[in-house]
Amino acid sequence: MITALLIDDDANLRNGMKSFLIRYAPDIEIVGEADSVKAGISAIEFHQPNVVFLDIQLGDGTGFDILEQVMQRKGSLSCHVVFITAHEQYAVKAFRFSALDYLLKPVDPEDLNNVVDKIKKTLSGNDNYAHIDLLLENIRKKVDKFKRIALSTSDGIHLFEVSDIIRCESQDNYTKFYIKDNKPILIAKTLKEYEDLLSEQGFERIHQSHLINLAYLKSYIKKDGGYAVMADNSHLPISQRKKERLQEILKSM
């Protein structure tokens, strides 16, 4: 059984989550509940659950306060964290950059199933530390553009500078990242997800299969149907509808 802790200051929402978990995730056992930062910290330390379903806004602080204080005390976090939140755009973006799971209120059963499946596949030890730390860094600074991104693979979480990503390539439902001074890394998410995440960071989708960091674009060659030459010497096709857009970008650079 996977042990779980619910931390939310709304008793109705905790009861709703309990009902969902009993119905859709019977192999998750709820071992405790908490309704505040103080109670949440004590519950995590006492129960040492495998997973914590954590609301962001609590009466005496935030879910981020809980993580920060637990990590200050223990030096790491030994449980999987799933945030539960209303649609707070900045927080959701921070979760995505940090490769952390989240559920939007009201919780959708399908989303819950997807998160539970991921928990079952990835639950292990204290591998949350690096990207939890990245999340707290981003949340506290409240910057418009995040400088680092966490990429989750089968062997763990990897942190990279966004500015070091040369390009991303679609491989069915996976995305291959080509990163400066690193081997390519394959992530189990679609290119569309990273296009949404990186479009404000100087990245441009030039083809169905290619998302590039414009900082590494060396040249645009018009012959042979048109293609982009990148700093890693890759030659990437440019879709017909993207050619005009890319030429406009190049003129303004």
C-alpha positions as MATLAB code, in Angstrom:
seq = 'MITALLIDDDANLRNGMKSFLIRYAPDIEIVGEADSVKAGISAIEFHQPNVVFLDIQLGDGTGFDILEQVMQRKGSLSCHVVFITAHEQYAVKAFRFSALDYLLKPVDPEDLNNVVDKIKKTLSGNDNYAHIDLLLENIRKKVDKFKRIALSTSDGIHLFEVSDIIRCESQDNYTKFYIKDNKPILIAKTLKEYEDLLSEQGFERIHQSHLINLAYLKSYIKKDGGYAVMADNSHLPISQRKKERLQEILKSM';
ca = [
       0.000    0.000    0.000;
       1.030    3.596   -0.685;
       0.534    5.775    2.385;
      -0.853    9.281    1.879;
      -1.419   12.454    3.868;
      -4.033   15.108    3.023;
      -3.227   18.711    3.925;
      -6.021   21.204    3.207;
      -7.782   23.728    5.453;
     -11.164   22.908    3.899;
     -12.698   19.803    5.519;
     -15.141   19.387    2.616;
     -12.292   19.261    0.116;
     -10.394   16.752    2.264;
     -13.498   14.573    2.406;
     -13.913   14.889   -1.328;
     -10.309   13.827   -1.926;
     -10.756   10.872    0.437;
     -13.819    9.742   -1.525;
     -11.944   10.088   -4.821;
      -8.946    8.140   -3.554;
     -11.101    5.354   -2.102;
     -12.974    5.064   -5.401;
     -10.200    5.555   -7.936;
      -7.028    4.614   -6.048;
      -7.854    1.847   -3.536;
      -4.158    0.971   -3.124;
      -3.496    4.398   -1.551;
      -4.073    4.404    2.198;
      -4.822    7.747    3.869;
      -2.890    7.679    7.131;
      -3.526   11.221    8.289;
      -4.933   14.698    7.658;
      -3.931   18.246    8.545;
      -5.526   21.664    8.107;
      -2.658   24.085    8.754;
       1.062   24.645    8.230;
       1.887   23.706   11.818;
      -0.279   20.582   11.808;
       0.974   19.632    8.341;
       4.635   19.691    9.413;
       3.864   17.555   12.470;
       1.810   15.097   10.400;
       4.568   14.651    7.799;
       7.187   14.058   10.496;
       4.933   11.667   12.444;
       3.428    9.612    9.601;
       6.326    9.806    7.111;
       3.915    9.136    4.214;
       4.850    8.062    0.717;
       2.840   10.919   -0.800;
       1.403   14.224    0.408;
      -1.587   15.848   -1.292;
      -0.921   19.475   -0.417;
      -3.116   22.552   -0.803;
      -1.297   25.811   -1.565;
      -3.379   28.238    0.493;
      -3.750   27.387    4.191;
      -5.114   29.496    7.033;
      -1.729   30.099    8.684;
       0.467   30.152    5.565;
       1.043   28.119    2.419;
       1.968   24.617    1.344;
       5.306   26.066    0.276;
       5.954   27.060    3.897;
       5.467   23.427    4.912;
       7.973   22.147    2.360;
      10.495   24.822    3.240;
      10.348   24.116    6.961;
      10.427   20.325    6.581;
      13.466   20.581    4.320;
      15.200   22.974    6.716;
      14.703   20.489    9.540;
      15.525   17.271    7.683;
      17.703   18.505    4.831;
      15.552   16.693    2.258;
      12.031   15.514    1.535;
      11.371   11.775    1.479;
       7.833   11.821    0.069;
       6.184   12.497   -3.267;
       4.283   15.815   -3.337;
       1.105   16.499   -5.297;
      -0.131   20.091   -5.080;
      -3.843   20.843   -5.100;
      -4.678   24.329   -6.260;
      -7.152   26.624   -7.889;
      -5.986   27.750  -11.331;
      -3.197   30.034  -10.190;
      -1.287   30.634  -13.416;
       2.058   31.505  -11.854;
       2.056   28.529   -9.460;
       1.043   26.080  -12.210;
       3.850   27.365  -14.416;
       6.299   26.929  -11.533;
       5.082   23.344  -11.014;
       5.617   22.542  -14.679;
       9.131   24.010  -14.753;
       9.931   22.013  -11.621;
       8.483   18.713  -12.946;
       6.084   18.505  -10.001;
       2.613   17.004   -9.996;
      -0.470   19.103   -9.376;
      -4.251   18.811   -9.452;
      -6.580   21.707  -10.210;
      -9.701   22.325   -8.138;
     -12.277   20.931   -8.588;
     -10.268   17.726   -8.930;
     -11.011   15.744  -12.077;
     -11.021   11.924  -11.598;
      -9.050   11.390  -14.819;
      -6.344   13.834  -13.699;
      -6.210   12.059  -10.337;
      -5.822    8.689  -12.063;
      -2.941   10.029  -14.166;
      -1.164   11.418  -11.092;
      -1.663    8.180   -9.142;
      -0.253    6.150  -12.037;
       2.803    8.401  -12.089;
       3.245    8.063   -8.326;
       3.255    4.280   -8.634;
       5.918    4.402  -11.349;
       8.248    6.972   -9.840;
       7.847    6.707   -6.073;
      11.262    6.156   -4.498;
      13.405    7.558   -1.686;
      14.078   11.302   -1.540;
      14.482   12.081   -5.227;
      12.148   15.071   -4.768;
      14.767   17.290   -3.170;
      16.286   18.905   -6.261;
      13.088   19.942   -8.004;
      11.310   20.886   -4.759;
      14.244   23.200   -4.124;
      13.875   24.602   -7.650;
      10.150   25.140   -7.101;
      10.708   27.056   -3.863;
      13.385   29.162   -5.544;
      11.010   30.107   -8.358;
       8.027   30.725   -6.084;
       9.952   32.950   -3.702;
      11.614   35.031   -6.432;
       8.400   35.407   -8.467;
      10.370   36.078  -11.631;
       8.636   36.270  -15.005;
      11.063   33.882  -16.673;
      12.415   30.830  -14.913;
      16.140   30.276  -15.423;
      16.211   26.537  -14.731;
      14.005   23.608  -15.665;
      13.644   20.137  -14.146;
      13.358   17.239  -16.597;
      12.073   13.926  -15.283;
      13.405   10.697  -16.822;
      13.236    7.034  -15.857;
      16.470    7.387  -13.888;
      15.588   10.539  -11.935;
      15.245   14.318  -12.059;
      17.756   16.428  -13.998;
      18.094   20.210  -13.658;
      19.286   22.335  -16.558;
      19.667   26.007  -17.361;
      16.939   26.961  -19.845;
      19.569   29.003  -21.713;
      21.585   25.802  -22.338;
      18.780   24.064  -24.243;
      19.673   24.186  -27.948;
      16.586   22.513  -29.346;
      13.820   19.989  -28.681;
      12.673   17.276  -31.056;
       9.376   15.396  -31.061;
       9.525   11.604  -30.997;
       5.892   10.458  -30.895;
       4.703   11.186  -27.330;
       8.255   11.881  -26.164;
      10.517   14.910  -26.498;
      14.269   14.700  -26.985;
      16.241   17.604  -25.524;
      19.563   18.647  -27.038;
      21.459   20.537  -24.359;
      24.785   22.339  -24.512;
      27.687   20.168  -23.272;
      25.315   17.277  -22.428;
      24.073   14.099  -24.061;
      20.539   14.232  -25.504;
      17.856   13.439  -22.929;
      14.473   11.846  -23.674;
      11.401   13.013  -21.721;
       7.997   11.297  -21.621;
       6.035   14.423  -22.563;
       4.927   15.830  -25.895;
       6.688   18.655  -27.708;
       3.478   20.699  -27.460;
       3.800   20.772  -23.673;
       7.307   22.215  -23.904;
       6.302   24.635  -26.647;
       3.698   26.063  -24.256;
       6.254   26.199  -21.450;
       9.189   27.701  -23.359;
       7.550   29.972  -25.935;
       8.138   33.024  -23.723;
      11.776   32.062  -23.204;
      12.997   32.665  -26.766;
      11.947   29.314  -28.240;
      10.134   28.947  -31.531;
       8.285   25.967  -33.033;
       9.559   25.840  -36.632;
       8.156   22.458  -37.587;
       5.802   19.791  -36.284;
       8.847   17.976  -34.906;
      11.169   20.828  -33.922;
      11.261   23.529  -31.247;
      14.400   25.657  -31.276;
      16.134   28.120  -28.994;
      16.589   31.140  -31.245;
      19.807   32.010  -29.420;
      21.402   28.950  -31.078;
      20.079   29.558  -34.589;
      23.077   30.060  -36.913;
      21.325   30.610  -40.222;
      18.178   30.162  -42.260;
      18.866   28.548  -45.632;
      16.169   29.066  -48.275;
      17.272   26.362  -50.740;
      16.091   22.736  -50.610;
      12.721   23.791  -49.271;
      14.201   25.878  -46.461;
      15.928   24.722  -43.315;
      17.507   26.054  -40.131;
      21.140   25.472  -39.191;
      21.689   25.288  -35.451;
      24.782   25.777  -33.284;
      25.101   21.986  -32.911;
      25.309   21.807  -36.740;
      21.922   20.149  -37.065;
      19.887   21.002  -40.172;
      16.204   21.241  -39.317;
      13.285   21.501  -41.744;
      10.975   24.504  -41.517;
       7.276   24.039  -42.190;
       5.755   26.217  -44.918;
       3.538   28.169  -42.523;
       6.498   28.908  -40.217;
       8.884   30.323  -42.820;
       7.406   33.824  -42.873;
       7.277   33.913  -39.078;
      10.944   32.861  -38.804;
      12.044   35.455  -41.351;
      10.231   38.178  -39.384;
      11.987   37.059  -36.197;
      15.385   37.069  -37.892;
      14.839   40.630  -39.186;
      14.143   41.848  -35.669;
      17.145   40.091  -34.091;
];
